Amino acid sequence: MKIVLFIIIFVLLILGIYFGYYLINPSQKGKTILDNLNIPHPTVIAHRGASTIAPESTRPAYIKAVQLGADYIEADIHRTSDGKIVVIHDSTLKRTSDIENIYPDRVNKHISNFTYEELLKLDFGSWFNKKYPKKADESFIGLDIIRLEELIEIVEQSKKSTGIVLDIKDIRYYPNIEDDIIKILKKKGWYKDYEDNIDSSDHTSKVLIFSFNLNTLKNFKDLAPNIPRVLLLSNNMMDWQKWDRWLEAADGNVNGLGIKGFISWPWHVAAAHKRDLFVYPYVINEIWQLQILAQIETSGYITNRPHRVVEFLEKLPTLIELEIE
Ligand code: G3P
């Protein structure tokens, strides 16, 4: 019995020393990696907009996130059956719209089956008022889905230097969506090819491409190599052994990794930095998480509460002005 206790204490001690070493000596290379890409460090990314204040992925959520000082607003990207690029997280419309009233027999249909005109008949705000009565606002009733062009215009109208993160979803439903996205970015003046002689003040790093799908990221690398790319890893894509394999797959294809918060072990971050990959954990909403991750030196935070992160980082002291709790 004594031997077992001794072994347990010994193992815990070794783990404590290992963890302690990385906490005291975190890899600080993340800042250099981001500086080279002209991305603010640490980066505050508003996940689906300020999505605890207003209905996710809608105009008010993005306007609020821009006002609050997020460096980037994050938008999940899908394509309608008539080829419009729209912003919504889920593959179906039932969670964040009133589809049950408008198209009751199509509730479980994938969003790619709907035309843009059909989507415009749906209300993307009222669900939020029902779910969060304390945060409800009349102006959320009847909110429209937004197109990628409108997302860009929200930033342009704000006159802020906020960037956009495009998280490319469900790629198997959307052949060549990469081309469509780059065309829109070019048309809006948010992407220029190398040969256009971009300079560091240009919009290049105002767009980041995220995806769980490495193939689509490789397609973006071929099409638009100077837009930074982030490979997202979910819980089930990760275990203790898989980290090295993901780093190998990412190396040369993407610039960073987006990982579930609790797998942001400091030695994972350090190993990524060694390969010139930055690391963004998601979804980070609590102060205690920020405290740990700041110590580990992750390169930024993907958050539903950009106001909290901005305040934590002391990036913008105007929260009282904006009446945000
Ligand atoms: O964009 C990063 C993170 O948001 C991925 O998770 O579920 O929002 O797509 P999810």
Coordinates of N, CA and C in Angstrom, one line a residue, residues 45-51 55-59 61-62 72-80 84-93 95-96 110-112 119 124 127 144-152 163-171 174 177 181 184 207-213 216 220 230 232 282-283 302-304:
I45 N -11.0 37.8 -30.8 CA -11.8 37.4 -31.9 C -13.3 37.2 -31.3
A46 N -14.2 38.0 -31.8 CA -15.6 37.9 -31.3 C -16.3 36.8 -32.1
H47 N -16.5 35.7 -31.3 CA -17.1 34.5 -31.9 C -18.6 34.7 -32.2
R48 N -18.9 34.7 -33.5 CA -20.3 34.9 -34.0 C -20.7 36.3 -33.6
G49 N -19.8 37.3 -33.4 CA -20.1 38.6 -32.9 C -20.1 38.7 -31.4
A50 N -20.7 39.7 -30.9 CA -20.8 39.8 -29.4 C -22.0 38.9 -29.1
S51 N -21.8 37.6 -29.1 CA -23.0 36.7 -29.1 C -23.6 36.4 -27.8
P55 N -28.3 38.5 -30.8 CA -28.4 37.1 -31.5 C -27.1 36.9 -32.3
E56 N -26.5 35.7 -32.1 CA -25.3 35.3 -32.8 C -25.4 35.5 -34.3
S57 N -24.3 35.9 -34.9 CA -24.1 36.0 -36.4 C -25.1 37.0 -37.0
T58 N -25.6 37.9 -36.3 CA -26.5 38.9 -36.9 C -25.8 40.3 -36.9
R59 N -26.4 41.2 -37.6 CA -25.9 42.6 -37.7 C -25.6 43.2 -36.3
A61 N -25.1 41.9 -33.4 CA -24.0 41.2 -32.7 C -22.6 41.6 -33.3
Y62 N -22.5 41.8 -34.6 CA -21.3 42.2 -35.2 C -21.0 43.7 -34.9
Y72 N -11.1 41.1 -34.4 CA -11.7 40.4 -35.5 C -13.2 40.0 -35.1
I73 N -14.1 40.0 -36.1 CA -15.4 39.4 -35.9 C -15.4 38.1 -36.6
E74 N -15.9 37.0 -35.9 CA -15.8 35.7 -36.5 C -17.2 35.3 -37.2
A75 N -17.2 34.8 -38.4 CA -18.4 34.5 -39.1 C -18.3 33.1 -39.7
D76 N -19.3 32.3 -39.4 CA -19.3 30.9 -40.1 C -20.0 31.1 -41.4
I77 N -19.4 30.4 -42.4 CA -19.8 30.7 -43.8 C -20.5 29.5 -44.5
H78 N -21.7 29.8 -45.1 CA -22.4 28.8 -45.9 C -22.7 29.4 -47.2
R79 N -23.3 28.6 -48.1 CA -23.7 29.1 -49.4 C -25.1 28.6 -49.7
T80 N -25.9 29.6 -50.2 CA -27.3 29.3 -50.5 C -27.4 28.5 -51.9
K84 N -25.4 32.5 -53.0 CA -25.0 33.7 -52.1 C -24.2 33.1 -50.9
I85 N -23.2 33.9 -50.5 CA -22.4 33.5 -49.3 C -23.0 34.1 -48.1
V86 N -23.5 33.3 -47.2 CA -24.2 33.8 -46.0 C -23.5 33.4 -44.7
V87 N -23.9 34.2 -43.6 CA -23.2 34.0 -42.3 C -24.2 33.3 -41.4
I88 N -23.9 32.1 -41.0 CA -24.7 31.4 -40.0 C -23.8 30.2 -39.5
H89 N -24.0 29.8 -38.2 CA -23.1 28.7 -37.7 C -23.7 27.4 -38.1
D90 N -25.0 27.1 -37.8 CA -25.5 25.7 -37.9 C -25.7 25.4 -39.4
S91 N -25.8 24.1 -39.6 CA -26.1 23.6 -41.0 C -27.6 23.6 -41.2
T92 N -28.4 23.7 -40.2 CA -29.9 23.8 -40.3 C -30.3 25.1 -39.7
L93 N -31.6 25.4 -39.9 CA -32.1 26.7 -39.5 C -32.9 26.7 -38.2
R95 N -32.4 26.2 -34.9 CA -32.0 26.7 -33.6 C -32.1 28.3 -33.6
T96 N -31.7 28.9 -34.7 CA -31.6 30.4 -34.7 C -32.5 31.1 -35.6
H110 N -30.7 20.9 -44.9 CA -29.5 21.7 -44.8 C -29.6 23.1 -45.4
I111 N -28.9 24.0 -44.9 CA -29.1 25.4 -45.4 C -28.8 25.6 -46.9
S112 N -28.0 24.7 -47.4 CA -27.7 24.8 -48.8 C -28.9 24.5 -49.8
L119 N -34.4 32.5 -47.4 CA -33.8 32.8 -46.1 C -34.2 34.2 -45.6
F124 N -34.2 35.9 -37.6 CA -33.0 35.3 -37.0 C -32.7 36.0 -35.6
W127 N -35.6 34.2 -31.5 CA -35.2 33.1 -30.7 C -34.4 33.5 -29.5
D144 N -32.5 39.9 -40.2 CA -32.2 39.1 -41.4 C -30.9 38.3 -41.3
I145 N -30.8 37.3 -42.1 CA -29.4 36.6 -42.2 C -28.6 37.7 -43.0
I146 N -27.3 37.7 -42.8 CA -26.4 38.6 -43.5 C -25.5 37.9 -44.5
R147 N -25.2 38.6 -45.6 CA -24.3 38.0 -46.6 C -22.9 38.5 -46.2
L148 N -21.9 37.8 -46.8 CA -20.5 38.2 -46.6 C -20.2 39.6 -46.9
E149 N -20.8 40.1 -48.0 CA -20.6 41.5 -48.4 C -21.1 42.4 -47.3
E150 N -22.2 42.1 -46.6 CA -22.8 42.9 -45.6 C -21.9 42.9 -44.3
L151 N -21.3 41.8 -44.1 CA -20.4 41.7 -42.9 C -19.2 42.7 -43.1
I152 N -18.7 42.7 -44.3 CA -17.6 43.6 -44.6 C -18.0 45.0 -44.5
G163 N -10.9 43.3 -38.2 CA -10.8 42.4 -39.3 C -11.9 41.4 -39.2
I164 N -12.0 40.5 -40.2 CA -13.0 39.4 -40.2 C -12.3 38.1 -40.3
V165 N -12.9 37.1 -39.5 CA -12.5 35.7 -39.5 C -13.6 35.0 -40.2
L166 N -13.3 34.2 -41.3 CA -14.3 33.5 -42.0 C -14.0 32.0 -41.7
D167 N -15.0 31.4 -41.0 CA -14.9 30.0 -40.6 C -15.7 29.2 -41.7
I168 N -15.0 28.4 -42.5 CA -15.6 27.8 -43.7 C -16.2 26.4 -43.2
K169 N -17.5 26.3 -43.3 CA -18.2 25.2 -42.8 C -18.7 24.2 -43.9
D170 N -18.9 22.9 -43.5 CA -19.6 22.0 -44.3 C -19.1 21.9 -45.8
I171 N -17.8 21.9 -46.0 CA -17.2 22.1 -47.3 C -17.7 21.1 -48.3
Y174 N -20.3 22.5 -50.6 CA -20.0 23.7 -51.3 C -18.7 23.7 -52.2
I177 N -16.2 26.8 -53.1 CA -16.6 28.0 -52.3 C -15.5 28.9 -52.1
I181 N -15.5 33.0 -52.3 CA -15.1 33.9 -51.2 C -14.0 34.9 -51.7
I184 N -15.4 37.7 -53.8 CA -16.1 38.8 -53.0 C -15.1 39.6 -52.3
V207 N -8.2 39.8 -43.0 CA -9.0 38.6 -43.2 C -8.2 37.4 -42.7
L208 N -8.9 36.5 -41.9 CA -8.3 35.2 -41.5 C -9.2 34.2 -42.0
I209 N -8.7 33.1 -42.5 CA -9.6 31.9 -42.8 C -9.4 30.8 -41.8
F210 N -10.5 30.4 -41.3 CA -10.5 29.3 -40.3 C -11.3 28.1 -40.9
S211 N -10.8 26.9 -40.6 CA -11.7 25.7 -41.0 C -11.2 24.5 -40.2
F212 N -12.2 23.6 -40.0 CA -11.8 22.3 -39.4 C -11.3 21.4 -40.5
N213 N -11.4 21.8 -41.8 CA -11.1 21.0 -42.9 C -9.7 21.5 -43.5
T216 N -9.7 22.4 -47.4 CA -10.1 23.7 -47.8 C -9.1 24.8 -47.5
F220 N -7.3 27.4 -50.1 CA -7.1 28.9 -49.9 C -5.6 29.2 -50.0
V230 N -6.1 29.3 -40.4 CA -6.0 28.6 -39.1 C -6.8 27.3 -39.2
L232 N -8.7 24.5 -37.3 CA -9.4 24.3 -36.1 C -9.4 22.8 -35.7
Y282 N -10.5 28.3 -28.2 CA -11.9 28.7 -28.3 C -12.7 27.8 -27.3
V283 N -13.8 28.2 -26.9 CA -14.4 29.5 -26.8 C -14.1 30.0 -25.4
I302 N -10.6 33.3 -28.8 CA -11.9 33.3 -29.5 C -13.0 33.3 -28.5
T303 N -13.8 34.4 -28.4 CA -14.7 34.5 -27.3 C -16.1 35.0 -27.7
N304 N -17.1 34.6 -26.9 CA -18.5 35.1 -27.1 C -18.6 36.5 -26.4

